[in-house]
Structure formats: structure tokens, C-alpha cells
Tab-separated table of C-alpha atoms and ligand atoms in Angstrom:
chain	number	residue	atom	x	y	z
A	978	UNK	CA	-60.175	67.113	-64.276
A	979	UNK	CA	-58.538	63.779	-65.194
A	980	UNK	CA	-57.597	63.427	-68.800
A	981	UNK	CA	-57.874	60.202	-70.754
A	982	UNK	CA	-54.205	59.368	-70.447
A	983	UNK	CA	-54.328	59.642	-66.675
A	984	UNK	CA	-57.377	57.367	-66.614
A	985	UNK	CA	-55.584	54.776	-68.698
A	986	UNK	CA	-52.486	55.001	-66.581
A	987	UNK	CA	-54.334	54.528	-63.288
A	988	UNK	CA	-54.890	50.741	-63.489
A	989	UNK	CA	-51.315	50.229	-64.589
A	990	UNK	CA	-50.076	52.243	-61.648
A	991	UNK	CA	-52.351	50.271	-59.363
A	992	UNK	CA	-51.043	46.957	-60.680
A	993	UNK	CA	-47.490	48.176	-60.207
A	994	UNK	CA	-48.362	49.205	-56.647
A	995	UNK	CA	-49.790	45.765	-55.941
A	996	UNK	CA	-46.679	44.106	-57.286
A	997	UNK	CA	-44.580	46.414	-55.151
A	998	UNK	CA	-46.719	45.683	-52.088
A	999	UNK	CA	-46.421	41.962	-52.744
A	1000	UNK	CA	-42.670	42.195	-53.016
A	1001	UNK	CA	-42.633	44.127	-49.737
A	1002	UNK	CA	-44.927	41.807	-47.764
A	1003	UNK	CA	-42.771	40.548	-44.946
A	1004	UNK	CA	-42.477	36.807	-44.426
A	1005	UNK	CA	-45.189	35.456	-42.129
A	1006	UNK	CA	-43.616	34.299	-38.917
A	1007	UNK	CA	-43.626	30.512	-39.123
A	1008	UNK	CA	-41.963	27.864	-36.980
A	1009	UNK	CA	-38.879	26.062	-38.256
A	1010	UNK	CA	-39.965	22.782	-39.864
A	1011	UNK	CA	-37.221	20.902	-38.038
A	1012	UNK	CA	-38.581	22.071	-34.686
A	1013	UNK	CA	-41.929	20.365	-35.352
A	1014	UNK	CA	-40.743	16.784	-35.745
A	1015	UNK	CA	-38.414	14.292	-34.070
A	1016	UNK	CA	-36.709	13.248	-37.352
A	1017	UNK	CA	-34.389	15.224	-39.661
A	1018	UNK	CA	-35.809	17.607	-42.243
A	1019	UNK	CA	-33.522	17.934	-45.221
A	1020	UNK	CA	-32.930	19.947	-48.356
A	1021	UNK	CA	-30.399	19.947	-51.166
A	1022	UNK	CA	-27.357	22.205	-51.301
A	1023	UNK	CA	-25.252	23.561	-54.168
A	1024	UNK	CA	-21.882	25.162	-53.696
A	1025	UNK	CA	-23.184	28.687	-54.345
A	1026	UNK	CA	-25.928	28.516	-51.686
A	1027	UNK	CA	-23.727	29.350	-48.664
A	1028	UNK	CA	-23.081	32.753	-50.281
A	1029	UNK	CA	-26.810	33.510	-50.338
A	1030	UNK	CA	-27.791	34.898	-46.918
A	1031	UNK	CA	-31.521	34.321	-47.465
A	1032	UNK	CA	-30.905	30.649	-48.311
A	1033	UNK	CA	-28.631	30.247	-45.290
A	1034	UNK	CA	-31.198	31.756	-42.955
A	1035	UNK	CA	-33.998	29.539	-44.339
A	1036	UNK	CA	-31.802	26.444	-44.222
A	1037	UNK	CA	-30.554	26.979	-40.683
A	1038	UNK	CA	-34.089	27.669	-39.487
A	1039	UNK	CA	-35.858	24.765	-41.185
A	1040	UNK	CA	-33.503	21.887	-41.938
A	1041	UNK	CA	-31.119	19.593	-40.101
A	1042	UNK	CA	-29.817	17.521	-43.014
A	1043	UNK	CA	-28.301	18.360	-46.410
A	1044	UNK	CA	-27.965	16.445	-49.694
A	1045	UNK	CA	-25.541	17.768	-52.324
A	1046	UNK	CA	-27.710	18.493	-55.359
A	1047	UNK	CA	-24.996	17.857	-57.931
A	1048	UNK	CA	-21.412	18.237	-56.744
A	1049	UNK	CA	-21.063	14.908	-54.945
A	1050	UNK	CA	-22.084	12.947	-58.036
A	1051	UNK	CA	-19.699	11.038	-60.266
A	1052	UNK	CA	-20.274	13.605	-63.006
A	1053	UNK	CA	-18.624	16.222	-60.798
A	1054	UNK	CA	-16.046	14.073	-58.975
A	1055	UNK	CA	-14.759	12.517	-62.222
A	1056	UNK	CA	-15.108	15.613	-64.419
A	1057	UNK	CA	-11.337	15.442	-65.054
A	1058	UNK	CA	-11.243	11.687	-65.524
A	1059	UNK	CA	-10.819	8.577	-63.384
A	1060	UNK	CA	-7.292	9.429	-62.316
A	1061	UNK	CA	-8.003	12.963	-61.163
A	1062	UNK	CA	-11.036	12.947	-58.878
A	1063	UNK	CA	-12.001	16.350	-57.520
A	1064	UNK	CA	-13.305	16.694	-53.992
A	1065	UNK	CA	-13.113	20.443	-53.318
A	1066	UNK	CA	-16.848	21.098	-53.382
A	1067	UNK	CA	-17.989	17.939	-51.597
A	1068	UNK	CA	-15.383	18.738	-48.914
A	1069	UNK	CA	-16.884	22.222	-48.577
A	1070	UNK	CA	-20.335	20.671	-47.984
A	1071	UNK	CA	-18.859	18.571	-45.191
A	1072	UNK	CA	-17.452	21.731	-43.588
A	1073	UNK	CA	-20.710	23.669	-44.032
A	1074	UNK	CA	-22.795	20.853	-42.536
A	1075	UNK	CA	-20.420	20.518	-39.571
A	1076	UNK	CA	-20.436	24.289	-38.972
A	1077	UNK	CA	-24.229	24.278	-38.792
A	1078	UNK	CA	-24.574	20.970	-36.925
A	1079	UNK	CA	-26.436	19.378	-39.833
A	1080	UNK	CA	-26.231	15.790	-41.078
A	1081	UNK	CA	-24.909	15.215	-44.593
A	1082	UNK	CA	-26.489	12.593	-46.866
A	1083	UNK	CA	-24.180	11.425	-49.663
A	1084	UNK	CA	-25.711	11.447	-53.155
A	1085	UNK	CA	-25.039	9.409	-55.238
A	1086	UNK	CA	-22.351	6.752	-55.770
A	1087	UNK	CA	-23.626	4.741	-58.742
A	1088	UNK	CA	-26.186	6.104	-61.208
A	1089	UNK	CA	-27.081	4.780	-64.653
A	1090	UNK	CA	-26.878	8.281	-66.128
A	1091	UNK	CA	-23.295	8.972	-65.086
A	1092	UNK	CA	-19.804	7.589	-65.518
A	1093	UNK	CA	-20.210	6.012	-68.935
A	1094	UNK	CA	-17.537	8.150	-70.535
A	1095	UNK	CA	-15.056	7.954	-67.658
A	1096	UNK	CA	-15.260	4.136	-67.638
A	1097	UNK	CA	-15.571	3.602	-71.406
A	1098	UNK	CA	-11.920	2.767	-72.176
A	1099	UNK	CA	-11.671	-0.045	-69.595
A	1100	UNK	CA	-11.792	-3.747	-70.363
A	1101	UNK	CA	-13.981	-5.978	-68.178
A	1102	UNK	CA	-11.490	-6.699	-65.419
A	1103	UNK	CA	-10.294	-3.104	-65.170
A	1104	UNK	CA	-13.880	-1.872	-65.279
A	1105	UNK	CA	-14.771	-3.940	-62.205
A	1106	UNK	CA	-11.603	-2.827	-60.391
A	1107	UNK	CA	-12.283	0.842	-61.206
A	1108	UNK	CA	-15.904	0.491	-60.049
A	1109	UNK	CA	-14.711	-0.874	-56.696
A	1110	UNK	CA	-11.968	1.735	-56.431
A	1111	UNK	CA	-14.375	4.625	-57.077
A	1112	UNK	CA	-16.672	3.534	-54.277
A	1113	UNK	CA	-13.770	2.779	-51.934
A	1114	UNK	CA	-12.209	6.192	-52.583
A	1115	UNK	CA	-15.357	8.290	-52.352
A	1116	UNK	CA	-17.226	6.488	-49.564
A	1117	UNK	CA	-13.900	6.020	-47.748
A	1118	UNK	CA	-13.077	9.723	-47.916
A	1119	UNK	CA	-16.418	10.651	-46.372
A	1120	UNK	CA	-16.499	7.873	-43.800
A	1121	UNK	CA	-17.705	9.353	-40.531
A	1122	UNK	CA	-18.574	12.603	-42.337
A	1123	UNK	CA	-21.761	11.539	-44.081
A	1124	UNK	CA	-24.479	9.731	-42.206
A	1125	UNK	CA	-25.730	7.848	-45.263
A	1126	UNK	CA	-25.336	7.302	-49.001
A	1127	UNK	CA	-27.565	6.795	-51.977
A	1128	UNK	CA	-25.473	3.853	-53.135
A	1129	UNK	CA	-27.429	3.143	-56.303
A	1130	UNK	CA	-29.700	5.778	-57.795
A	1131	UNK	CA	-32.647	5.121	-60.125
A	1132	UNK	CA	-32.221	1.412	-60.983
A	1133	UNK	CA	-35.768	0.868	-62.346
A	1134	UNK	CA	-36.992	1.849	-65.844
A	1135	UNK	CA	-39.613	4.560	-66.341
A	1136	UNK	CA	-42.186	2.014	-67.503
A	1137	UNK	CA	-41.515	0.326	-64.193
A	1138	UNK	CA	-41.516	-3.340	-65.131
A	1139	UNK	CA	-37.779	-3.979	-65.317
A	1140	UNK	CA	-34.364	-2.767	-64.264
A	1141	UNK	CA	-32.418	-0.353	-66.431
A	1142	UNK	CA	-29.955	-1.633	-68.940
A	1143	UNK	CA	-26.841	0.548	-68.528
A	1144	UNK	CA	-23.031	0.473	-68.635
A	1145	UNK	CA	-22.940	-0.816	-65.032
A	1146	UNK	CA	-25.410	-3.667	-65.632
A	1147	UNK	CA	-23.803	-4.661	-68.926
A	1148	UNK	CA	-20.407	-5.073	-67.267
A	1149	UNK	CA	-21.392	-6.425	-63.862
A	1150	UNK	CA	-24.853	-7.941	-64.225
A	1151	UNK	CA	-28.362	-6.628	-63.698
A	1152	UNK	CA	-28.602	-7.208	-59.941
A	1153	UNK	CA	-24.838	-7.777	-59.881
A	1154	UNK	CA	-23.748	-4.149	-60.122
A	1155	UNK	CA	-26.206	-3.165	-57.415
A	1156	UNK	CA	-25.149	-5.869	-54.951
A	1157	UNK	CA	-21.496	-5.121	-55.646
A	1158	UNK	CA	-22.000	-1.392	-55.048
A	1159	UNK	CA	-23.614	-2.034	-51.678
A	1160	UNK	CA	-20.848	-4.424	-50.639
A	1161	UNK	CA	-18.140	-1.964	-51.635
A	1162	UNK	CA	-19.886	0.895	-49.848
A	1163	UNK	CA	-20.249	-1.196	-46.696
A	1164	UNK	CA	-16.546	-2.041	-46.747
A	1165	UNK	CA	-15.588	1.623	-47.234
A	1166	UNK	CA	-17.948	3.038	-44.600
A	1167	UNK	CA	-19.278	0.460	-42.160
A	1168	UNK	CA	-21.432	2.977	-40.282
A	1169	UNK	CA	-23.255	4.782	-43.107
A	1170	UNK	CA	-26.889	3.882	-43.789
A	1171	UNK	CA	-26.892	2.609	-47.372
A	1172	UNK	CA	-29.867	3.508	-49.572
A	1173	UNK	CA	-31.372	2.363	-52.831
A	1174	UNK	CA	-33.053	5.496	-54.224
A	1175	UNK	CA	-35.577	5.982	-57.044
A	1176	UNK	CA	-38.399	8.190	-58.327
A	1177	UNK	CA	-42.051	7.727	-59.324
A	1178	UNK	CA	-42.428	4.956	-56.762
A	1179	UNK	CA	-45.766	6.363	-55.631
A	1180	UNK	CA	-46.673	8.015	-58.956
A	1181	UNK	CA	-46.349	4.753	-60.927
A	1182	UNK	CA	-47.473	1.796	-58.767
A	1183	UNK	CA	-45.938	-0.751	-61.130
A	1184	UNK	CA	-42.554	0.938	-60.710
A	1185	UNK	CA	-42.994	1.040	-56.932
A	1186	UNK	CA	-43.684	-2.714	-56.914
A	1187	UNK	CA	-40.662	-3.539	-59.105
A	1188	UNK	CA	-38.460	-1.389	-56.877
A	1189	UNK	CA	-39.670	-3.082	-53.679
A	1190	UNK	CA	-39.146	-6.525	-55.233
A	1191	UNK	CA	-35.576	-5.499	-55.999
A	1192	UNK	CA	-35.093	-4.371	-52.388
A	1193	UNK	CA	-36.380	-7.760	-51.198
A	1194	UNK	CA	-33.998	-9.585	-53.553
A	1195	UNK	CA	-31.070	-7.524	-52.299
A	1196	UNK	CA	-31.953	-8.297	-48.697
A	1197	UNK	CA	-32.254	-12.015	-49.475
A	1198	UNK	CA	-28.899	-11.933	-51.263
A	1199	UNK	CA	-27.378	-10.466	-48.101
A	1200	UNK	CA	-26.539	-7.095	-49.658
A	1201	UNK	CA	-26.055	-4.515	-46.906
A	1202	UNK	CA	-28.970	-2.303	-47.913
A	1203	UNK	CA	-29.982	-0.134	-44.971
A	1204	UNK	CA	-32.783	2.008	-46.322
A	1205	UNK	CA	-35.309	2.872	-49.019
A	1206	UNK	CA	-35.047	6.264	-50.707
A	1207	UNK	CA	-38.209	7.533	-52.361
A	1208	UNK	CA	-37.455	10.715	-54.267
A	1209	UNK	CA	-41.094	11.822	-54.316
A	1210	UNK	CA	-41.023	14.208	-57.240
A	1211	UNK	CA	-44.791	14.065	-56.871
A	1212	UNK	CA	-47.331	13.979	-59.651
A	1213	UNK	CA	-50.103	15.984	-57.973
A	1214	UNK	CA	-52.776	14.360	-60.158
A	1215	UNK	CA	-52.428	10.826	-58.817
A	1216	UNK	CA	-55.478	9.518	-56.966
A	1217	UNK	CA	-55.747	10.142	-53.249
A	1218	UNK	CA	-54.555	7.106	-51.296
A	1219	UNK	CA	-51.892	5.985	-53.790
A	1220	UNK	CA	-49.047	7.528	-51.779
A	1221	UNK	CA	-50.316	5.944	-48.563
A	1222	UNK	CA	-50.477	2.527	-50.248
A	1223	UNK	CA	-46.893	2.727	-51.527
A	1224	UNK	CA	-45.614	3.887	-48.160
A	1225	UNK	CA	-47.372	1.016	-46.414
A	1226	UNK	CA	-45.891	-1.526	-48.839
A	1227	UNK	CA	-42.424	0.020	-48.476
A	1228	UNK	CA	-42.706	0.055	-44.678
A	1229	UNK	CA	-43.532	-3.650	-44.610
A	1230	UNK	CA	-39.906	-4.442	-45.506
A	1231	UNK	CA	-38.865	-2.976	-42.157
A	1232	UNK	CA	-36.126	-0.635	-43.446
A	1233	UNK	CA	-35.798	3.087	-42.684
A	1234	UNK	CA	-37.376	5.290	-45.369
A	1235	UNK	CA	-35.978	8.554	-46.715
A	1236	UNK	CA	-38.301	10.904	-48.577
A	1237	UNK	CA	-35.265	12.069	-50.451
A	1238	UNK	CA	-36.160	14.741	-53.053
A	1239	UNK	CA	-39.704	15.982	-52.504
A	1240	UNK	CA	-41.121	18.566	-54.867
A	1241	UNK	CA	-44.608	18.890	-56.331
A	1242	UNK	CA	-44.886	20.749	-59.615
A	1243	UNK	CA	-48.131	22.555	-60.438
A	1244	UNK	CA	-47.516	22.008	-64.162
A	1245	UNK	CA	-48.723	19.308	-66.425
A	1246	UNK	CA	-46.532	18.913	-69.485
A	1247	UNK	CA	-48.516	15.984	-70.787
A	1248	UNK	CA	-51.669	17.727	-71.983
A	1249	UNK	CA	-53.580	20.949	-72.329
A	1250	UNK	CA	-54.268	21.823	-68.745
A	1251	UNK	CA	-57.566	23.467	-67.843
A	1252	UNK	CA	-57.225	23.285	-64.084
A	1253	UNK	CA	-57.253	26.632	-62.292
A	1254	UNK	CA	-54.266	27.550	-60.141
A	1255	UNK	CA	-56.422	27.090	-57.045
A	1256	UNK	CA	-57.356	23.560	-58.153
A	1257	UNK	CA	-53.724	22.701	-58.689
A	1258	UNK	CA	-52.745	24.114	-55.316
A	1259	UNK	CA	-55.497	22.033	-53.702
A	1260	UNK	CA	-54.183	18.892	-55.452
A	1261	UNK	CA	-50.626	19.752	-54.483
A	1262	UNK	CA	-51.309	20.398	-50.818
A	1263	UNK	CA	-53.536	17.305	-50.683
A	1264	UNK	CA	-50.808	15.003	-52.003
A	1265	UNK	CA	-47.989	16.611	-49.989
A	1266	UNK	CA	-50.172	16.372	-46.875
A	1267	UNK	CA	-50.833	12.693	-47.636
A	1268	UNK	CA	-47.114	12.023	-47.998
A	1269	UNK	CA	-46.327	13.817	-44.738
A	1270	UNK	CA	-49.112	11.864	-42.978
A	1271	UNK	CA	-47.854	8.556	-44.346
A	1272	UNK	CA	-44.323	9.389	-43.206
A	1273	UNK	CA	-45.501	10.392	-39.741
A	1274	UNK	CA	-47.433	7.116	-39.518
A	1275	UNK	CA	-44.214	5.072	-39.850
A	1276	UNK	CA	-42.673	3.551	-36.735
A	1277	UNK	CA	-40.088	6.027	-35.399
A	1278	UNK	CA	-37.117	3.804	-36.314
A	1279	UNK	CA	-38.233	3.793	-39.982
A	1280	UNK	CA	-38.385	7.605	-40.300
A	1281	UNK	CA	-34.907	8.339	-41.641
A	1282	UNK	CA	-35.510	11.900	-42.923
A	1283	UNK	CA	-37.928	14.030	-44.926
A	1284	UNK	CA	-36.067	16.012	-47.607
A	1285	UNK	CA	-37.364	18.712	-49.957
A	1286	UNK	CA	-35.459	19.184	-53.239
A	1287	UNK	CA	-34.840	22.894	-52.657
A	1288	UNK	CA	-36.333	25.531	-50.372
A	1289	UNK	CA	-37.481	28.384	-52.643
A	1290	UNK	CA	-39.391	27.774	-55.879
A	1291	UNK	CA	-36.720	29.585	-57.827
A	1292	UNK	CA	-34.062	27.196	-56.468
A	1293	UNK	CA	-35.843	24.201	-57.975
A	1294	UNK	CA	-34.365	22.175	-60.830
A	1295	UNK	CA	-37.889	22.489	-62.308
A	1296	UNK	CA	-37.414	26.256	-62.549
A	1297	UNK	CA	-34.086	26.277	-64.420
A	1298	UNK	CA	-33.458	27.268	-68.042
A	1299	UNK	CA	-35.992	26.186	-70.623
A	1300	UNK	CA	-38.068	24.294	-68.090
A	1301	UNK	CA	-38.859	27.504	-66.231
A	1302	UNK	CA	-42.354	28.851	-66.861
A	1303	UNK	CA	-41.850	31.557	-64.226
A	1304	UNK	CA	-44.981	30.374	-62.389
A	1305	UNK	CA	-44.366	26.965	-60.941
A	1306	UNK	CA	-44.452	26.614	-57.163
A	1307	UNK	CA	-43.006	23.168	-56.449
A	1308	UNK	CA	-41.365	23.929	-53.093
A	1309	UNK	CA	-42.311	25.174	-49.603
A	1310	UNK	CA	-41.097	28.775	-50.021
A	1311	UNK	CA	-41.514	31.413	-52.718
A	1312	UNK	CA	-38.711	33.374	-54.364
A	1313	UNK	CA	-38.702	35.859	-51.478
A	1314	UNK	CA	-38.486	33.102	-48.865
A	1315	UNK	CA	-42.139	33.404	-47.787
A	1316	UNK	CA	-44.081	30.219	-46.977
A	1317	UNK	CA	-46.165	28.713	-49.784
A	1318	UNK	CA	-49.334	26.645	-49.282
A	1319	UNK	CA	-47.030	23.612	-49.530
A	1320	UNK	CA	-45.247	24.772	-46.373
A	1321	UNK	CA	-48.574	24.944	-44.529
A	1322	UNK	CA	-49.525	21.472	-45.774
A	1323	UNK	CA	-46.305	20.024	-44.321
A	1324	UNK	CA	-46.284	22.073	-41.110
A	1325	UNK	CA	-49.975	21.362	-40.522
A	1326	UNK	CA	-49.459	17.600	-40.590
A	1327	UNK	CA	-46.214	17.764	-38.614
A	1328	UNK	CA	-47.897	19.857	-35.912
A	1329	UNK	CA	-51.084	17.806	-35.694
A	1330	UNK	CA	-49.353	14.422	-35.525
A	1331	UNK	CA	-46.438	15.100	-33.215
B	1081	XIL	C1	-30.889	17.020	-60.413
B	1081	XIL	C2	-30.478	18.366	-59.869
B	1081	XIL	O1	-31.548	18.951	-59.177
B	1081	XIL	C3	-30.044	19.261	-61.006
B	1081	XIL	O2	-29.572	20.485	-60.491
B	1081	XIL	C4	-28.963	18.539	-61.813
B	1081	XIL	O3	-28.605	19.284	-62.889
B	1081	XIL	C5	-29.465	17.200	-62.297
B	1081	XIL	O4	-29.868	16.445	-61.186
B	1081	XIL	N1	-33.096	12.583	-59.364
B	1081	XIL	C6	-31.953	12.693	-58.614
B	1081	XIL	C7	-31.308	14.023	-58.473
B	1081	XIL	O5	-31.531	11.727	-57.962
B	1081	XIL	O6	-29.911	13.901	-58.355
B	1081	XIL	C8	-31.674	14.935	-59.610
B	1081	XIL	O7	-31.130	16.205	-59.310
B	1081	XIL	C9	-33.160	14.991	-59.789
B	1081	XIL	C10	-33.708	13.637	-60.122
């Protein structure tokens, strides 16, 4: 006869079994995302990823383009100061991409959140010269090795009605630093596609409009902007149709578009959240599907690439340190490399529309 302790232990054992079974479930056999579409599928890379065989096998199966997640930024390159740029890790990305026949997208030359300290001691004239020299050195070094650059990252404020005030704009002018960065990048790498990149363009329509007005101004001023980068860290609660509207407005400028950092968090940090997980997954797959549809609807020459900001949920910047709730599923694959509903949302649209 079963005693009480055994009865109590049974559900626990069952739960443990289920967890074990879940961990053992083999990955469903799915097609490589890059095989479904005629444009590049991208993800971000960090220097430790090539040592992770599961990441390498997912990346080589699904993507054809890489964006350095951190180690091609000024914060890394100038970690030892202006006079001692370090290129070891960006160089390793170039080698990795070449070995796997992937394109490399450079990210990012000029960003309001970086470089303030390294440039702080310079007077106006030396500041401008150092700005030019940084772009010449970095974009020049990777000429012919990267296919494109985010030349200026995140120029518009969060509220979305103006451009950011930052060390670059204070020294070189509000549109001035942006135009100058594009001109310098063009001179250093005449063949790279040069992007202006920002986030919340579809989440916050006012920000999307301000960004597109800036792009128009740059084009009118003759700045060599070659593409629009929309990070697409999606807010899954935005109304249906809002993504499509932004993409249509962006497309009307005629430039190639890069969905440059897609992820779609299930969390809401703004309020007490009563949505069930299933509701959130439905919102997430709905919005990701809408984005994929809108991208597929672009003329072929405007589809630069479709990049997810990480492959497995646990790789995501949204799942690091204090931000990690252990539950979020912002990316196409789970921690074990198995496809999430987000994968199916993307693959479903890519398959149906090709
Ligand atoms: C993030 C990376 O994912 C993090 O690992 C890093 O610590 C900070 O930057 N917009 C961008 C990206 O353009 O470079 C950011 O990436 C995410 C927001």
C-alpha cells in the first residue's frame, strides 16, 4: 500500500519527469529561415558565440548575415582611448563571416551613447578632426569586408519629436554631425550601404515620422545615406496595422530597408500585466507576422535584410542580468535551440509569400 509520503512525492516526481521530457524533446525539423527568402536573414554575434556549437549550427542553418552585437562599437574599439583603437574582435568577426560565407553588417560608427569620454579632452577643431579620423580608420579598415554600416545610430529622442542633444550634436551641429558622419563613411568605404538606424519607429508613430523627415532632409542635403535601419524591438501591444503603416511610409522614400534588431518581448514593464501567456504569444506572433508581411511586400531592391537580435531567448539582451525574468521569449528559438511560436510566425509568412 502507498503511504502518505509516497502520495505526496508522486506529483513532484511527475513534474520532474515532465521537465526532463521537455528538456529531452528533440528540435522539430524546420527549414533554415535563409532558405525561404531571396534576401539575407541576419542575427547578431558576440565574440564568444563561435565557441558555442549549438549557436554555430543554428546560425549556419538560418542566417546569411551577421551584425556584431557590441564589439564593433566605439565603446569597444576605443576602450583604451583614442590613440589605441582595438580591432582584434571585430577582425575575428570578419574572419568568421568569411569562413561561413555570410555578409557582415557594421554596427555602429556614431552613437549618442558612446564616445563622450574618449572625445572629452578635445577642443572644437581637434574634436572634428578626431571624429573624421575615427570614421576614416574604422570604416577604412573594414572597406570591402563589411557590406554596410549603421553610420549613425539612434538620432531621435524617445519622445520622438526632436533629435537628441549629445556630445556629437553640440560640437558639430544637430543635423551637422549626421551629415558629416555619412560623408566621412562614404569617403572611407565607397561601396558600403550606409544606414541611419533607430528604434521604436513603428512602436511610436511620432518618432517614426521625425526619423523619416530626418532621412528626407539628409537626402536633400546630398548626404550619401543608402538605407533605413529599423531596429524593431517590437512592442507587441501596438495596434494591428501600425507596423504596416510605418513600413509603407518608410518605403516611399525609395531606400533599402533593414529590419536590423528584431525582438519581441512578452513582458510589459509599464503596468501590472493581466494578459495570459497565450494572449501575449498571440500578440507577439501577430505583430512579428505583420512585420514579416510588410517586409515581404517591399519591392525586391528595398529588402536589404531581416535581422533578429539573437537566435535563442537566452542569448537576448532582454534576458541578461537584472532584466532577466527567466520566462521571456523574445526570439525565434528557445534555450535549447528549438523553434518558438515566433519562428513559425516568420517562417509561415516567408513560405506563403515567396
Ligand atoms: C545592445 C546589446 O544587445 C547589448 O549586449 C549591449 O550591452 C548594449 O547594446 N540598440 C542598438 C544595439 O543599436 O546596439 C543595442 O544592443 C540594443 C539597442
